[in-house]
GROMACS .gro file of C-alpha atoms in nm:
model
  147
    1MET     CA    1 -11.618  -1.581  15.712
    2THR     CA    2 -11.732  -1.243  15.840
    3THR     CA    3 -11.586  -1.313  16.184
    4SER     CA    4 -11.254  -1.404  16.019
    5LEU     CA    5 -11.252  -1.075  15.830
    6GLN     CA    6 -11.327  -0.883  16.149
    7LEU     CA    7 -11.066  -1.077  16.345
    8TYR     CA    8 -10.795  -1.016  16.086
    9ARG     CA    9 -10.899  -0.669  15.969
   10TYR     CA   10 -10.597  -0.508  16.132
   11SER     CA   11 -10.365  -0.746  15.948
   12PHE     CA   12 -10.527  -0.660  15.616
   13THR     CA   13 -10.518  -0.289  15.696
   14ALA     CA   14 -10.151  -0.307  15.795
   15GLY     CA   15 -10.071  -0.488  15.469
   16ALA     CA   16 -10.261  -0.229  15.269
   17PHE     CA   17 -10.065   0.054  15.432
   18ALA     CA   18  -9.739  -0.133  15.373
   19ALA     CA   19  -9.828  -0.159  15.003
   20GLY     CA   20  -9.914   0.211  15.007
   21GLY     CA   21  -9.575   0.290  15.157
   22SER     CA   22  -9.403   0.097  14.878
   23PHE     CA   23  -9.626   0.259  14.617
   24PHE     CA   24  -9.550   0.613  14.732
   25GLY     CA   25  -9.183   0.529  14.782
   26ARG     CA   26  -9.155   0.442  14.416
   27ALA     CA   27  -9.369   0.733  14.297
   28PRO     CA   28  -9.097   1.004  14.279
   29SER     CA   29  -8.890   0.813  14.025
   30GLN     CA   30  -9.197   0.722  13.822
   31LEU     CA   31  -9.347   1.072  13.828
   32SER     CA   32  -9.025   1.237  13.718
   33GLU     CA   33  -9.030   1.022  13.403
   34LEU     CA   34  -9.371   1.148  13.289
   35PRO     CA   35  -9.332   1.363  12.976
   36ALA     CA   36  -9.600   1.613  13.078
   37LEU     CA   37  -9.420   1.685  13.402
   38THR     CA   38  -9.066   1.696  13.269
   39SER     CA   39  -9.145   1.938  12.988
   40GLY     CA   40  -9.198   2.218  13.239
   41PHE     CA   41  -9.527   2.348  13.369
   42ALA     CA   42  -9.413   2.684  13.507
   43PRO     CA   43  -9.278   2.994  13.332
   44THR     CA   44  -8.944   3.012  13.513
   45ALA     CA   45  -8.681   2.751  13.579
   46ALA     CA   46  -8.677   2.826  13.952
   47ALA     CA   47  -9.054   2.785  13.983
   48THR     CA   48  -9.037   2.459  13.789
   49TYR     CA   49  -8.764   2.332  14.018
   50TYR     CA   50  -8.957   2.410  14.338
   51LEU     CA   51  -9.287   2.273  14.206
   52GLU     CA   52  -9.111   1.957  14.095
   53LEU     CA   53  -8.937   1.928  14.429
   54LEU     CA   54  -9.266   1.969  14.614
   55PHE     CA   55  -9.499   1.755  14.405
   56LEU     CA   56  -9.265   1.496  14.261
   57ARG     CA   57  -9.045   1.441  14.564
   58ALA     CA   58  -9.180   1.577  14.895
   59VAL     CA   59  -9.548   1.481  14.874
   60PRO     CA   60  -9.489   1.114  14.781
   61ILE     CA   61  -9.221   1.080  15.049
   62ILE     CA   62  -9.450   1.231  15.313
   63LEU     CA   63  -9.728   0.993  15.205
   64MET     CA   64  -9.482   0.702  15.219
   65VAL     CA   65  -9.384   0.790  15.577
   66ILE     CA   66  -9.750   0.825  15.681
   67CYS     CA   67  -9.834   0.487  15.525
   68ASN     CA   68  -9.540   0.320  15.698
   69VAL     CA   69  -9.635   0.465  16.037
   70LEU     CA   70  -9.994   0.347  15.991
   71ASN     CA   71  -9.863   0.008  15.879
   72TRP     CA   72  -9.682  -0.036  16.209
   73ARG     CA   73  -9.977   0.095  16.410
   74TYR     CA   74 -10.221  -0.153  16.258
   75PHE     CA   75  -9.968  -0.436  16.262
   76LEU     CA   76  -9.926  -0.393  16.637
   77LYS     CA   77 -10.304  -0.395  16.676
   78ALA     CA   78 -10.318  -0.712  16.465
   79LEU     CA   79 -10.062  -0.877  16.692
   80GLN     CA   80 -10.273  -0.788  16.996
   81CYS     CA   81 -10.597  -0.923  16.843
   82THR     CA   82 -10.480  -1.257  16.708
   83GLU     CA   83 -10.398  -1.568  16.906
   84HIS     CA   84 -10.087  -1.646  16.700
   85THR     CA   85  -9.836  -1.383  16.592
   86LEU     CA   86  -9.753  -1.593  16.287
   87THR     CA   87 -10.105  -1.549  16.154
   88ALA     CA   88 -10.092  -1.170  16.182
   89THR     CA   89  -9.747  -1.159  16.025
   90VAL     CA   90  -9.836  -1.383  15.732
   91LEU     CA   91 -10.166  -1.208  15.659
   92THR     CA   92 -10.002  -0.866  15.670
   93ALA     CA   93  -9.717  -0.972  15.442
   94ALA     CA   94  -9.948  -1.150  15.199
   95THR     CA   95 -10.179  -0.849  15.176
   96ASN     CA   96  -9.877  -0.626  15.116
   97TYR     CA   97  -9.740  -0.852  14.842
   98MET     CA   98 -10.072  -0.895  14.664
   99LEU     CA   99 -10.164  -0.526  14.670
  100SER     CA  100  -9.812  -0.430  14.560
  101PHE     CA  101  -9.841  -0.679  14.273
  102ILE     CA  102 -10.178  -0.534  14.166
  103LEU     CA  103 -10.072  -0.169  14.205
  104GLY     CA  104  -9.747  -0.233  14.019
  105ALA     CA  105  -9.931  -0.390  13.729
  106LEU     CA  106 -10.212  -0.133  13.711
  107VAL     CA  107 -10.037   0.193  13.794
  108TYR     CA  108  -9.670   0.141  13.712
  109ARG     CA  109  -9.737  -0.090  13.415
  110GLU     CA  110  -9.506  -0.360  13.548
  111GLU     CA  111  -9.497  -0.672  13.338
  112ILE     CA  112  -9.706  -0.962  13.466
  113THR     CA  113  -9.494  -1.270  13.410
  114LEU     CA  114  -9.567  -1.636  13.458
  115MET     CA  115  -9.338  -1.636  13.762
  116SER     CA  116  -9.520  -1.345  13.929
  117THR     CA  117  -9.857  -1.506  13.858
  118VAL     CA  118  -9.744  -1.838  14.004
  119GLY     CA  119  -9.610  -1.653  14.308
  120ALA     CA  120  -9.945  -1.479  14.358
  121ILE     CA  121 -10.124  -1.814  14.332
  122PHE     CA  122  -9.888  -1.962  14.592
  123ILE     CA  123  -9.957  -1.671  14.827
  124ILE     CA  124 -10.333  -1.709  14.794
  125THR     CA  125 -10.310  -2.087  14.835
  126GLY     CA  126 -10.092  -2.046  15.143
  127LEU     CA  127 -10.343  -1.805  15.294
  128TRP     CA  128 -10.622  -2.052  15.229
  129PHE     CA  129 -10.429  -2.330  15.405
  130LEU     CA  130 -10.343  -2.101  15.695
  131CYS     CA  131 -10.703  -1.991  15.746
  132LYS     CA  132 -10.829  -2.349  15.709
  133ALA     CA  133 -10.578  -2.472  15.969
  134GLN     CA  134 -10.685  -2.194  16.208
  135GLU     CA  135 -11.051  -2.291  16.173
  136GLU     CA  136 -10.973  -2.661  16.224
  137GLN     CA  137 -10.771  -2.579  16.532
  138LYS     CA  138 -11.060  -2.378  16.677
  139LEU     CA  139 -11.308  -2.659  16.604
  140SER     CA  140 -11.075  -2.912  16.767
  141ALA     CA  141 -11.038  -2.694  17.076
  142LYS     CA  142 -11.418  -2.656  17.104
  143HIS     CA  143 -11.461  -3.030  17.061
  144LYS     CA  144 -11.209  -3.102  17.341
  145LYS     CA  145 -11.384  -2.857  17.575
  146SER     CA  146 -11.724  -3.016  17.518
  147HIS     CA  147 -11.594  -3.365  17.610
   0.00000   0.00000   0.00000
């Protein structure tokens, strides 16, 4: 199991950065709805405007861009390290979806529905089948080489 985690670490990292990009991309609209931030935290209207522009818009967008660049960097590394590009793609996407699901529920208070829970179960089950098939394929290849 540890070798699988090391082999696919770039896929998981790319998926985590993709989820981070989505998280920070949604942050400006969510932050602007917070009552503590919309009531004004500076003495003048101009100062409030520039602070809001900086902290509620610019910083999350910069973090989103950084996360997306790192997503592509680690995804390309994942493609180089795995034998099958499908494995890297599926693991990256699944990590992205699962982390986005968790972050959305915990941070943005998105509703967890039966449909989203079933979807998460399907993703995890699909990953299990994919990893199991990869291991069986490796065992079969080793068996063929030994005979």
